[in-house]
Amino acid sequence: MRIGFIVLLLLFQGFQERARSVEQRIFDAVNDARTARGIPLLRWSNRIAEQARHHSHRMLERRFMSHNDPQFGGPGNRLSLAGIAWRACGENIYEQFGDQDPARSAVQSWFESAGHRRNMLNAGYTDTGIGVAMGRNGEYLITQMFVAF
């Protein structure tokens, strides 16, 4: 019984480390794109990342792919429920199945969409958080939230 628990704990830690690595790489890629265009860098917010992670996990577990959570609503409502006093906010979400690099694929896909690109390059947004949920079948659900205070 104890060995099984240790194995599960190690698997969970491996999933968490992989998810955090994807989050960091997306954060870096978006800030690199902003720097290349003379746009101020986004600051990382653990509070916003917590909400992004929660949304990604809910999309994975509840099987929906939407900015609007059936229970908690859209990004602005979810931030407010978490006690985050925002002035403006935006959100990018992405879903991937398979072995390709999820960080690179997400950012590339977002740049190909005018609305998502606008979120990433909006100079009015100052803070961000990213959340990655990973399914056992190679599925990734990614949420990046953008906030101006």
mmCIF file of N, CA and C in Angstrom:
data_model
loop_
_atom_site.group_PDB
_atom_site.id
_atom_site.type_symbol
_atom_site.label_atom_id
_atom_site.label_comp_id
_atom_site.label_asym_id
_atom_site.label_seq_id
_atom_site.Cartn_x
_atom_site.Cartn_y
_atom_site.Cartn_z
ATOM 1 N N MET A 1 0.831 -1.191 0.000
ATOM 2 C CA MET A 1 0.000 0.000 0.000
ATOM 3 C C MET A 1 0.875 1.255 0.000
ATOM 4 N N ARG A 2 1.894 1.288 0.826
ATOM 5 C CA ARG A 2 2.772 2.452 0.935
ATOM 6 C C ARG A 2 3.536 2.683 -0.366
ATOM 7 N N ILE A 3 3.980 1.629 -1.031
ATOM 8 C CA ILE A 3 4.710 1.753 -2.299
ATOM 9 C C ILE A 3 3.799 2.341 -3.373
ATOM 10 N N GLY A 4 2.547 1.894 -3.411
ATOM 11 C CA GLY A 4 1.589 2.429 -4.374
ATOM 12 C C GLY A 4 1.373 3.930 -4.179
ATOM 13 N N PHE A 5 1.296 4.352 -2.914
ATOM 14 C CA PHE A 5 1.124 5.781 -2.613
ATOM 15 C C PHE A 5 2.342 6.575 -3.074
ATOM 16 N N ILE A 6 3.518 6.050 -2.833
ATOM 17 C CA ILE A 6 4.753 6.731 -3.239
ATOM 18 C C ILE A 6 4.818 6.851 -4.762
ATOM 19 N N VAL A 7 4.459 5.794 -5.464
ATOM 20 C CA VAL A 7 4.455 5.828 -6.933
ATOM 21 C C VAL A 7 3.472 6.889 -7.428
ATOM 22 N N LEU A 8 2.265 6.926 -6.853
ATOM 23 C CA LEU A 8 1.278 7.939 -7.248
ATOM 24 C C LEU A 8 1.785 9.350 -6.958
ATOM 25 N N LEU A 9 2.431 9.533 -5.822
ATOM 26 C CA LEU A 9 2.975 10.836 -5.461
ATOM 27 C C LEU A 9 4.050 11.270 -6.459
ATOM 28 N N LEU A 10 4.929 10.338 -6.833
ATOM 29 C CA LEU A 10 5.976 10.659 -7.809
ATOM 30 C C LEU A 10 5.386 10.984 -9.173
ATOM 31 N N LEU A 11 4.349 10.252 -9.591
ATOM 32 C CA LEU A 11 3.687 10.548 -10.863
ATOM 33 C C LEU A 11 3.049 11.932 -10.827
ATOM 34 N N PHE A 12 2.385 12.252 -9.718
ATOM 35 C CA PHE A 12 1.756 13.562 -9.577
ATOM 36 C C PHE A 12 2.803 14.668 -9.625
ATOM 37 N N GLN A 13 3.923 14.471 -8.933
ATOM 38 C CA GLN A 13 4.987 15.472 -8.953
ATOM 39 C C GLN A 13 5.551 15.636 -10.361
ATOM 40 N N GLY A 14 5.669 14.535 -11.098
ATOM 41 C CA GLY A 14 6.148 14.608 -12.474
ATOM 42 C C GLY A 14 5.193 15.384 -13.356
ATOM 43 N N PHE A 15 3.874 15.148 -13.186
ATOM 44 C CA PHE A 15 2.874 15.901 -13.939
ATOM 45 C C PHE A 15 2.956 17.385 -13.588
ATOM 46 N N GLN A 16 3.085 17.677 -12.293
ATOM 47 C CA GLN A 16 3.156 19.072 -11.858
ATOM 48 C C GLN A 16 4.383 19.778 -12.418
ATOM 49 N N GLU A 17 5.535 19.119 -12.372
ATOM 50 C CA GLU A 17 6.764 19.717 -12.909
ATOM 51 C C GLU A 17 6.629 19.976 -14.407
ATOM 52 N N ARG A 18 6.040 19.044 -15.134
ATOM 53 C CA ARG A 18 5.845 19.215 -16.583
ATOM 54 C C ARG A 18 4.893 20.385 -16.849
ATOM 55 N N ALA A 19 3.800 20.442 -16.092
ATOM 56 C CA ALA A 19 2.831 21.529 -16.270
ATOM 57 C C ALA A 19 3.477 22.880 -15.982
ATOM 58 N N ARG A 20 4.252 22.977 -14.905
ATOM 59 C CA ARG A 20 4.906 24.250 -14.558
ATOM 60 C C ARG A 20 5.934 24.648 -15.619
ATOM 61 N N SER A 21 6.595 23.670 -16.208
ATOM 62 C CA SER A 21 7.549 23.954 -17.272
ATOM 63 C C SER A 21 6.840 24.546 -18.488
ATOM 64 N N VAL A 22 5.679 23.983 -18.851
ATOM 65 C CA VAL A 22 4.908 24.500 -19.983
ATOM 66 C C VAL A 22 4.445 25.921 -19.669
ATOM 67 N N GLU A 23 3.966 26.142 -18.455
ATOM 68 C CA GLU A 23 3.536 27.485 -18.057
ATOM 69 C C GLU A 23 4.670 28.498 -18.197
ATOM 70 N N GLN A 24 5.837 28.150 -17.705
ATOM 71 C CA GLN A 24 6.977 29.059 -17.767
ATOM 72 C C GLN A 24 7.381 29.357 -19.202
ATOM 73 N N ARG A 25 7.364 28.337 -20.045
ATOM 74 C CA ARG A 25 7.761 28.532 -21.447
ATOM 75 C C ARG A 25 6.764 29.411 -22.196
ATOM 76 N N ILE A 26 5.481 29.286 -21.888
ATOM 77 C CA ILE A 26 4.480 30.170 -22.500
ATOM 78 C C ILE A 26 4.706 31.599 -22.011
ATOM 79 N N PHE A 27 4.892 31.757 -20.721
ATOM 80 C CA PHE A 27 5.149 33.083 -20.139
ATOM 81 C C PHE A 27 6.341 33.744 -20.826
ATOM 82 N N ASP A 28 7.423 32.995 -20.969
ATOM 83 C CA ASP A 28 8.630 33.533 -21.609
ATOM 84 C C ASP A 28 8.377 33.879 -23.077
ATOM 85 N N ALA A 29 7.677 33.016 -23.803
ATOM 86 C CA ALA A 29 7.428 33.252 -25.230
ATOM 87 C C ALA A 29 6.563 34.496 -25.439
ATOM 88 N N VAL A 30 5.537 34.654 -24.620
ATOM 89 C CA VAL A 30 4.663 35.826 -24.754
ATOM 90 C C VAL A 30 5.454 37.089 -24.420
ATOM 91 N N ASN A 31 6.249 37.053 -23.362
ATOM 92 C CA ASN A 31 7.040 38.237 -23.021
ATOM 93 C C ASN A 31 8.119 38.517 -24.069
ATOM 94 N N ASP A 32 8.688 37.482 -24.676
ATOM 95 C CA ASP A 32 9.645 37.699 -25.769
ATOM 96 C C ASP A 32 8.971 38.426 -26.927
ATOM 97 N N ALA A 33 7.744 38.021 -27.253
ATOM 98 C CA ALA A 33 7.008 38.667 -28.346
ATOM 99 C C ALA A 33 6.687 40.121 -28.002
ATOM 100 N N ARG A 34 6.366 40.377 -26.758
ATOM 101 C CA ARG A 34 6.078 41.750 -26.338
ATOM 102 C C ARG A 34 7.347 42.600 -26.410
ATOM 103 N N THR A 35 8.460 42.055 -25.942
ATOM 104 C CA THR A 35 9.733 42.781 -25.974
ATOM 105 C C THR A 35 10.119 43.125 -27.407
ATOM 106 N N ALA A 36 9.952 42.178 -28.320
ATOM 107 C CA ALA A 36 10.320 42.397 -29.715
ATOM 108 C C ALA A 36 9.513 43.527 -30.345
ATOM 109 N N ARG A 37 8.353 43.819 -29.761
ATOM 110 C CA ARG A 37 7.491 44.867 -30.299
ATOM 111 C C ARG A 37 7.499 46.133 -29.436
ATOM 112 N N GLY A 38 8.384 46.178 -28.446
ATOM 113 C CA GLY A 38 8.484 47.346 -27.580
ATOM 114 C C GLY A 38 7.346 47.479 -26.578
ATOM 115 N N ILE A 39 6.681 46.377 -26.263
ATOM 116 C CA ILE A 39 5.560 46.377 -25.314
ATOM 117 C C ILE A 39 6.097 45.943 -23.951
ATOM 118 N N PRO A 40 5.697 46.623 -22.866
ATOM 119 C CA PRO A 40 6.194 46.239 -21.535
ATOM 120 C C PRO A 40 5.909 44.774 -21.204
ATOM 121 N N LEU A 41 6.825 44.190 -20.457
ATOM 122 C CA LEU A 41 6.691 42.796 -20.033
ATOM 123 C C LEU A 41 5.501 42.614 -19.098
ATOM 124 N N LEU A 42 4.895 41.459 -19.169
ATOM 125 C CA LEU A 42 3.870 41.075 -18.205
ATOM 126 C C LEU A 42 4.552 40.575 -16.934
ATOM 127 N N ARG A 43 3.958 40.881 -15.796
ATOM 128 C CA ARG A 43 4.439 40.331 -14.521
ATOM 129 C C ARG A 43 3.667 39.044 -14.232
ATOM 130 N N TRP A 44 4.362 38.076 -13.644
ATOM 131 C CA TRP A 44 3.731 36.827 -13.240
ATOM 132 C C TRP A 44 2.988 37.063 -11.935
ATOM 133 N N SER A 45 1.766 36.554 -11.851
ATOM 134 C CA SER A 45 0.968 36.626 -10.630
ATOM 135 C C SER A 45 0.557 35.228 -10.217
ATOM 136 N N ASN A 46 0.974 34.816 -9.032
ATOM 137 C CA ASN A 46 0.573 33.496 -8.529
ATOM 138 C C ASN A 46 -0.935 33.419 -8.307
ATOM 139 N N ARG A 47 -1.550 34.526 -7.891
ATOM 140 C CA ARG A 47 -3.003 34.536 -7.659
ATOM 141 C C ARG A 47 -3.758 34.337 -8.974
ATOM 142 N N ILE A 48 -3.299 34.990 -10.026
ATOM 143 C CA ILE A 48 -3.947 34.826 -11.329
ATOM 144 C C ILE A 48 -3.670 33.426 -11.872
ATOM 145 N N ALA A 49 -2.444 32.935 -11.695
ATOM 146 C CA ALA A 49 -2.099 31.582 -12.151
ATOM 147 C C ALA A 49 -2.966 30.537 -11.459
ATOM 148 N N GLU A 50 -3.253 30.743 -10.200
ATOM 149 C CA GLU A 50 -4.115 29.811 -9.474
ATOM 150 C C GLU A 50 -5.492 29.733 -10.135
ATOM 151 N N GLN A 51 -6.023 30.867 -10.563
ATOM 152 C CA GLN A 51 -7.329 30.882 -11.234
ATOM 153 C C GLN A 51 -7.240 30.248 -12.624
ATOM 154 N N ALA A 52 -6.146 30.505 -13.325
ATOM 155 C CA ALA A 52 -5.948 29.890 -14.650
ATOM 156 C C ALA A 52 -5.837 28.372 -14.512
ATOM 157 N N ARG A 53 -5.109 27.903 -13.512
ATOM 158 C CA ARG A 53 -4.979 26.454 -13.286
ATOM 159 C C ARG A 53 -6.332 25.843 -12.949
ATOM 160 N N HIS A 54 -7.077 26.531 -12.106
ATOM 161 C CA HIS A 54 -8.396 26.029 -11.719
ATOM 162 C C HIS A 54 -9.295 25.893 -12.954
ATOM 163 N N HIS A 55 -9.277 26.893 -13.821
ATOM 164 C CA HIS A 55 -10.107 26.845 -15.028
ATOM 165 C C HIS A 55 -9.663 25.695 -15.942
ATOM 166 N N SER A 56 -8.357 25.539 -16.135
ATOM 167 C CA SER A 56 -7.860 24.444 -16.984
ATOM 168 C C SER A 56 -8.276 23.086 -16.430
ATOM 169 N N HIS A 57 -8.149 22.915 -15.117
ATOM 170 C CA HIS A 57 -8.525 21.633 -14.500
ATOM 171 C C HIS A 57 -10.026 21.387 -14.604
ATOM 172 N N ARG A 58 -10.824 22.427 -14.439
ATOM 173 C CA ARG A 58 -12.272 22.256 -14.577
ATOM 174 C C ARG A 58 -12.646 21.904 -16.015
ATOM 175 N N MET A 59 -12.003 22.538 -16.990
ATOM 176 C CA MET A 59 -12.289 22.184 -18.392
ATOM 177 C C MET A 59 -11.944 20.725 -18.654
ATOM 178 N N LEU A 60 -10.807 20.266 -18.111
ATOM 179 C CA LEU A 60 -10.389 18.876 -18.301
ATOM 180 C C LEU A 60 -11.361 17.913 -17.623
ATOM 181 N N GLU A 61 -11.664 18.177 -16.363
ATOM 182 C CA GLU A 61 -12.494 17.261 -15.580
ATOM 183 C C GLU A 61 -13.958 17.273 -16.010
ATOM 184 N N ARG A 62 -14.473 18.436 -16.364
ATOM 185 C CA ARG A 62 -15.897 18.583 -16.699
ATOM 186 C C ARG A 62 -16.167 18.487 -18.197
ATOM 187 N N ARG A 63 -15.097 18.348 -18.975
ATOM 188 C CA ARG A 63 -15.199 18.153 -20.423
ATOM 189 C C ARG A 63 -15.917 19.304 -21.127
ATOM 190 N N PHE A 64 -15.405 20.517 -20.920
ATOM 191 C CA PHE A 64 -15.876 21.651 -21.702
ATOM 192 C C PHE A 64 -14.662 22.454 -22.122
ATOM 193 N N MET A 65 -14.784 23.148 -23.235
ATOM 194 C CA MET A 65 -13.699 23.987 -23.752
ATOM 195 C C MET A 65 -14.311 25.346 -24.032
ATOM 196 N N SER A 66 -14.235 26.225 -23.040
ATOM 197 C CA SER A 66 -14.915 27.507 -23.156
ATOM 198 C C SER A 66 -14.321 28.507 -22.170
ATOM 199 N N HIS A 67 -14.450 29.783 -22.509
ATOM 200 C CA HIS A 67 -14.071 30.835 -21.565
ATOM 201 C C HIS A 67 -15.091 30.938 -20.443
ATOM 202 N N ASN A 68 -16.267 30.399 -20.665
ATOM 203 C CA ASN A 68 -17.329 30.459 -19.666
ATOM 204 C C ASN A 68 -17.501 29.125 -18.966
ATOM 205 N N ASP A 69 -17.135 29.093 -17.699
ATOM 206 C CA ASP A 69 -17.335 27.924 -16.864
ATOM 207 C C ASP A 69 -18.831 27.841 -16.537
ATOM 208 N N PRO A 70 -19.448 26.674 -16.717
ATOM 209 C CA PRO A 70 -20.888 26.563 -16.450
ATOM 210 C C PRO A 70 -21.282 26.968 -15.027
ATOM 211 N N GLN A 71 -20.380 26.821 -14.082
ATOM 212 C CA GLN A 71 -20.693 27.159 -12.685
ATOM 213 C C GLN A 71 -20.161 28.536 -12.287
ATOM 214 N N PHE A 72 -18.976 28.916 -12.767
ATOM 215 C CA PHE A 72 -18.320 30.128 -12.272
ATOM 216 C C PHE A 72 -18.281 31.280 -13.282
ATOM 217 N N GLY A 73 -18.782 31.070 -14.482
ATOM 218 C CA GLY A 73 -18.866 32.147 -15.456
ATOM 219 C C GLY A 73 -17.568 32.438 -16.176
ATOM 220 N N GLY A 74 -17.503 33.639 -16.760
ATOM 221 C CA GLY A 74 -16.372 34.050 -17.569
ATOM 222 C C GLY A 74 -15.174 34.482 -16.747
ATOM 223 N N PRO A 75 -14.093 34.859 -17.434
ATOM 224 C CA PRO A 75 -12.848 35.189 -16.726
ATOM 225 C C PRO A 75 -12.998 36.328 -15.718
ATOM 226 N N GLY A 76 -13.717 37.377 -16.068
ATOM 227 C CA GLY A 76 -13.889 38.491 -15.132
ATOM 228 C C GLY A 76 -14.616 38.067 -13.878
ATOM 229 N N ASN A 77 -15.658 37.267 -14.031
ATOM 230 C CA ASN A 77 -16.415 36.789 -12.873
ATOM 231 C C ASN A 77 -15.546 35.873 -12.006
ATOM 232 N N ARG A 78 -14.774 34.994 -12.645
ATOM 233 C CA ARG A 78 -13.921 34.076 -11.890
ATOM 234 C C ARG A 78 -12.844 34.829 -11.108
ATOM 235 N N LEU A 79 -12.257 35.863 -11.722
ATOM 236 C CA LEU A 79 -11.262 36.674 -11.014
ATOM 237 C C LEU A 79 -11.900 37.394 -9.825
ATOM 238 N N SER A 80 -13.075 37.959 -10.038
ATOM 239 C CA SER A 80 -13.768 38.671 -8.960
ATOM 240 C C SER A 80 -14.117 37.732 -7.815
ATOM 241 N N LEU A 81 -14.597 36.532 -8.141
ATOM 242 C CA LEU A 81 -14.921 35.554 -7.099
ATOM 243 C C LEU A 81 -13.693 35.194 -6.268
ATOM 244 N N ALA A 82 -12.511 35.274 -6.884
ATOM 245 C CA ALA A 82 -11.257 34.968 -6.177
ATOM 246 C C ALA A 82 -10.724 36.185 -5.411
ATOM 247 N N GLY A 83 -11.454 37.291 -5.458
ATOM 248 C CA GLY A 83 -11.030 38.480 -4.727
ATOM 249 C C GLY A 83 -9.968 39.294 -5.448
ATOM 250 N N ILE A 84 -9.838 39.098 -6.741
ATOM 251 C CA ILE A 84 -8.854 39.848 -7.530
ATOM 252 C C ILE A 84 -9.577 41.039 -8.151
ATOM 253 N N ALA A 85 -9.207 42.237 -7.703
ATOM 254 C CA ALA A 85 -9.854 43.469 -8.166
ATOM 255 C C ALA A 85 -9.180 43.930 -9.444
ATOM 256 N N TRP A 86 -9.780 43.641 -10.577
ATOM 257 C CA TRP A 86 -9.208 43.937 -11.885
ATOM 258 C C TRP A 86 -9.941 45.120 -12.518
ATOM 259 N N ARG A 87 -9.246 45.812 -13.399
ATOM 260 C CA ARG A 87 -9.830 46.906 -14.183
ATOM 261 C C ARG A 87 -10.191 46.414 -15.582
ATOM 262 N N ALA A 88 -9.334 45.574 -16.150
ATOM 263 C CA ALA A 88 -9.562 44.955 -17.456
ATOM 264 C C ALA A 88 -8.955 43.555 -17.418
ATOM 265 N N CYS A 89 -9.556 42.640 -18.174
ATOM 266 C CA CYS A 89 -9.008 41.281 -18.203
ATOM 267 C C CYS A 89 -9.302 40.632 -19.544
ATOM 268 N N GLY A 90 -8.509 39.625 -19.855
ATOM 269 C CA GLY A 90 -8.681 38.823 -21.053
ATOM 270 C C GLY A 90 -8.199 37.415 -20.767
ATOM 271 N N GLU A 91 -8.493 36.518 -21.686
ATOM 272 C CA GLU A 91 -8.126 35.124 -21.461
ATOM 273 C C GLU A 91 -7.920 34.422 -22.792
ATOM 274 N N ASN A 92 -6.877 33.612 -22.858
ATOM 275 C CA ASN A 92 -6.637 32.710 -23.977
ATOM 276 C C ASN A 92 -6.724 31.290 -23.444
ATOM 277 N N ILE A 93 -7.385 30.406 -24.199
ATOM 278 C CA ILE A 93 -7.416 28.991 -23.829
ATOM 279 C C ILE A 93 -6.973 28.174 -25.032
ATOM 280 N N TYR A 94 -6.464 26.978 -24.748
ATOM 281 C CA TYR A 94 -5.941 26.117 -25.806
ATOM 282 C C TYR A 94 -6.075 24.669 -25.370
ATOM 283 N N GLU A 95 -6.385 23.808 -26.326
ATOM 284 C CA GLU A 95 -6.471 22.367 -26.071
ATOM 285 C C GLU A 95 -5.625 21.645 -27.093
ATOM 286 N N GLN A 96 -4.888 20.664 -26.613
ATOM 287 C CA GLN A 96 -4.021 19.887 -27.506
ATOM 288 C C GLN A 96 -4.034 18.423 -27.104
ATOM 289 N N PHE A 97 -4.005 17.566 -28.113
ATOM 290 C CA PHE A 97 -3.820 16.132 -27.923
ATOM 291 C C PHE A 97 -2.547 15.752 -28.658
ATOM 292 N N GLY A 98 -1.739 14.915 -28.061
ATOM 293 C CA GLY A 98 -0.578 14.410 -28.781
ATOM 294 C C GLY A 98 0.742 14.866 -28.209
ATOM 295 N N ASP A 99 1.795 14.560 -28.957
ATOM 296 C CA ASP A 99 3.147 14.720 -28.452
ATOM 297 C C ASP A 99 3.827 16.028 -28.814
ATOM 298 N N GLN A 100 3.236 16.852 -29.696
ATOM 299 C CA GLN A 100 3.936 18.083 -30.057
ATOM 300 C C GLN A 100 4.081 18.969 -28.818
ATOM 301 N N ASP A 101 4.976 19.913 -28.891
ATOM 302 C CA ASP A 101 5.299 20.810 -27.786
ATOM 303 C C ASP A 101 4.095 21.702 -27.472
ATOM 304 N N PRO A 102 3.434 21.510 -26.315
ATOM 305 C CA PRO A 102 2.213 22.269 -26.037
ATOM 306 C C PRO A 102 2.452 23.772 -25.863
ATOM 307 N N ALA A 103 3.591 24.164 -25.310
ATOM 308 C CA ALA A 103 3.860 25.598 -25.133
ATOM 309 C C ALA A 103 3.993 26.276 -26.492
ATOM 310 N N ARG A 104 4.793 25.708 -27.338
ATOM 311 C CA ARG A 104 5.009 26.282 -28.673
ATOM 312 C C ARG A 104 3.711 26.276 -29.484
ATOM 313 N N SER A 105 2.987 25.161 -29.436
ATOM 314 C CA SER A 105 1.739 25.045 -30.200
ATOM 315 C C SER A 105 0.699 26.051 -29.734
ATOM 316 N N ALA A 106 0.576 26.227 -28.414
ATOM 317 C CA ALA A 106 -0.413 27.171 -27.885
ATOM 318 C C ALA A 106 -0.100 28.589 -28.339
ATOM 319 N N VAL A 107 1.143 29.025 -28.144
ATOM 320 C CA VAL A 107 1.512 30.399 -28.504
ATOM 321 C C VAL A 107 1.371 30.619 -30.004
ATOM 322 N N GLN A 108 1.792 29.649 -30.791
ATOM 323 C CA GLN A 108 1.666 29.767 -32.252
ATOM 324 C C GLN A 108 0.193 29.867 -32.654
ATOM 325 N N SER A 109 -0.645 29.031 -32.073
ATOM 326 C CA SER A 109 -2.071 29.060 -32.380
ATOM 327 C C SER A 109 -2.684 30.400 -31.981
ATOM 328 N N TRP A 110 -2.324 30.899 -30.818
ATOM 329 C CA TRP A 110 -2.860 32.182 -30.364
ATOM 330 C C TRP A 110 -2.426 33.330 -31.280
ATOM 331 N N PHE A 111 -1.195 33.273 -31.789
ATOM 332 C CA PHE A 111 -0.739 34.330 -32.692
ATOM 333 C C PHE A 111 -1.476 34.298 -34.027
ATOM 334 N N GLU A 112 -2.023 33.155 -34.398
ATOM 335 C CA GLU A 112 -2.765 33.033 -35.652
ATOM 336 C C GLU A 112 -4.211 33.506 -35.520
ATOM 337 N N SER A 113 -4.620 33.865 -34.319
ATOM 338 C CA SER A 113 -5.980 34.332 -34.049
ATOM 339 C C SER A 113 -5.914 35.801 -33.612
ATOM 340 N N ALA A 114 -6.641 36.657 -34.311
ATOM 341 C CA ALA A 114 -6.573 38.099 -34.023
ATOM 342 C C ALA A 114 -6.919 38.422 -32.569
ATOM 343 N N GLY A 115 -7.963 37.823 -32.036
ATOM 344 C CA GLY A 115 -8.366 38.113 -30.659
ATOM 345 C C GLY A 115 -7.352 37.651 -29.633
ATOM 346 N N HIS A 116 -6.822 36.457 -29.832
ATOM 347 C CA HIS A 116 -5.824 35.932 -28.902
ATOM 348 C C HIS A 116 -4.524 36.733 -28.986
ATOM 349 N N ARG A 117 -4.127 37.074 -30.204
ATOM 350 C CA ARG A 117 -2.920 37.879 -30.409
ATOM 351 C C ARG A 117 -3.086 39.245 -29.724
ATOM 352 N N ARG A 118 -4.275 39.827 -29.852
ATOM 353 C CA ARG A 118 -4.555 41.117 -29.218
ATOM 354 C C ARG A 118 -4.375 41.017 -27.698
ATOM 355 N N ASN A 119 -4.835 39.928 -27.094
ATOM 356 C CA ASN A 119 -4.635 39.737 -25.647
ATOM 357 C C ASN A 119 -3.149 39.698 -25.298
ATOM 358 N N MET A 120 -2.387 38.921 -26.056
ATOM 359 C CA MET A 120 -0.961 38.755 -25.738
ATOM 360 C C MET A 120 -0.179 40.054 -25.898
ATOM 361 N N LEU A 121 -0.585 40.888 -26.853
ATOM 362 C CA LEU A 121 0.188 42.091 -27.169
ATOM 363 C C LEU A 121 -0.466 43.375 -26.657
ATOM 364 N N ASN A 122 -1.483 43.248 -25.833
ATOM 365 C CA ASN A 122 -2.169 44.412 -25.291
ATOM 366 C C ASN A 122 -1.291 45.080 -24.234
ATOM 367 N N ALA A 123 -0.809 46.279 -24.524
ATOM 368 C CA ALA A 123 0.075 47.001 -23.606
ATOM 369 C C ALA A 123 -0.629 47.395 -22.316
ATOM 370 N N GLY A 124 -1.949 47.395 -22.323
ATOM 371 C CA GLY A 124 -2.699 47.728 -21.119
ATOM 372 C C GLY A 124 -2.668 46.633 -20.065
ATOM 373 N N TYR A 125 -2.457 45.402 -20.476
ATOM 374 C CA TYR A 125 -2.369 44.304 -19.508
ATOM 375 C C TYR A 125 -0.994 44.328 -18.862
ATOM 376 N N THR A 126 -0.970 44.218 -17.546
ATOM 377 C CA THR A 126 0.279 44.298 -16.791
ATOM 378 C C THR A 126 0.669 42.981 -16.122
ATOM 379 N N ASP A 127 -0.313 42.146 -15.835
ATOM 380 C CA ASP A 127 -0.064 40.923 -15.069
ATOM 381 C C ASP A 127 -0.713 39.730 -15.770
ATOM 382 N N THR A 128 -0.133 38.566 -15.525
ATOM 383 C CA THR A 128 -0.659 37.354 -16.141
ATOM 384 C C THR A 128 -0.454 36.160 -15.224
ATOM 385 N N GLY A 129 -1.197 35.126 -15.505
ATOM 386 C CA GLY A 129 -1.024 33.832 -14.872
ATOM 387 C C GLY A 129 -1.431 32.779 -15.878
ATOM 388 N N ILE A 130 -0.761 31.661 -15.844
ATOM 389 C CA ILE A 130 -1.003 30.580 -16.805
ATOM 390 C C ILE A 130 -1.240 29.296 -16.024
ATOM 391 N N GLY A 131 -2.188 28.512 -16.499
ATOM 392 C CA GLY A 131 -2.471 27.235 -15.859
ATOM 393 C C GLY A 131 -2.578 26.122 -16.879
ATOM 394 N N VAL A 132 -1.905 25.013 -16.604
ATOM 395 C CA VAL A 132 -1.897 23.857 -17.493
ATOM 396 C C VAL A 132 -2.473 22.658 -16.751
ATOM 397 N N ALA A 133 -3.429 22.001 -17.376
ATOM 398 C CA ALA A 133 -3.955 20.732 -16.864
ATOM 399 C C ALA A 133 -3.601 19.659 -17.884
ATOM 400 N N MET A 134 -3.127 18.534 -17.392
ATOM 401 C CA MET A 134 -2.701 17.442 -18.268
ATOM 402 C C MET A 134 -3.540 16.205 -17.999
ATOM 403 N N GLY A 135 -4.095 15.657 -19.079
ATOM 404 C CA GLY A 135 -4.840 14.413 -18.973
ATOM 405 C C GLY A 135 -3.922 13.219 -19.168
ATOM 406 N N ARG A 136 -4.378 12.071 -18.747
ATOM 407 C CA ARG A 136 -3.568 10.847 -18.862
ATOM 408 C C ARG A 136 -3.365 10.409 -20.306
ATOM 409 N N ASN A 137 -4.230 10.863 -21.202
ATOM 410 C CA ASN A 137 -4.169 10.430 -22.600
ATOM 411 C C ASN A 137 -3.370 11.396 -23.477
ATOM 412 N N GLY A 138 -2.541 12.243 -22.867
ATOM 413 C CA GLY A 138 -1.741 13.186 -23.642
ATOM 414 C C GLY A 138 -2.456 14.486 -23.959
ATOM 415 N N GLU A 139 -3.559 14.731 -23.299
ATOM 416 C CA GLU A 139 -4.324 15.954 -23.503
ATOM 417 C C GLU A 139 -3.776 17.076 -22.621
ATOM 418 N N TYR A 140 -3.705 18.267 -23.194
ATOM 419 C CA TYR A 140 -3.321 19.468 -22.456
ATOM 420 C C TYR A 140 -4.443 20.487 -22.590
ATOM 421 N N LEU A 141 -4.836 21.088 -21.491
ATOM 422 C CA LEU A 141 -5.749 22.230 -21.497
ATOM 423 C C LEU A 141 -4.988 23.375 -20.846
ATOM 424 N N ILE A 142 -4.913 24.494 -21.549
ATOM 425 C CA ILE A 142 -4.082 25.613 -21.117
ATOM 426 C C ILE A 142 -4.931 26.872 -21.066
ATOM 427 N N THR A 143 -4.775 27.621 -19.987
ATOM 428 C CA THR A 143 -5.454 28.905 -19.819
ATOM 429 C C THR A 143 -4.404 29.953 -19.486
ATOM 430 N N GLN A 144 -4.423 31.081 -20.204
ATOM 431 C CA GLN A 144 -3.613 32.233 -19.837
ATOM 432 C C GLN A 144 -4.571 33.397 -19.607
ATOM 433 N N MET A 145 -4.487 33.981 -18.407
ATOM 434 C CA MET A 145 -5.313 35.122 -18.054
ATOM 435 C C MET A 145 -4.452 36.373 -18.041
ATOM 436 N N PHE A 146 -5.011 37.460 -18.521
ATOM 437 C CA PHE A 146 -4.337 38.755 -18.604
ATOM 438 C C PHE A 146 -5.134 39.755 -17.782
ATOM 439 N N VAL A 147 -4.434 40.586 -16.993
ATOM 440 C CA VAL A 147 -5.128 41.515 -16.108
ATOM 441 C C VAL A 147 -4.442 42.869 -16.107
ATOM 442 N N ALA A 148 -5.279 43.903 -16.038
ATOM 443 C CA ALA A 148 -4.814 45.262 -15.752
ATOM 444 C C ALA A 148 -5.505 45.671 -14.455
ATOM 445 N N PHE A 149 -4.746 46.251 -13.551
ATOM 446 C CA PHE A 149 -5.307 46.698 -12.263
ATOM 447 C C PHE A 149 -5.571 48.172 -12.267
#
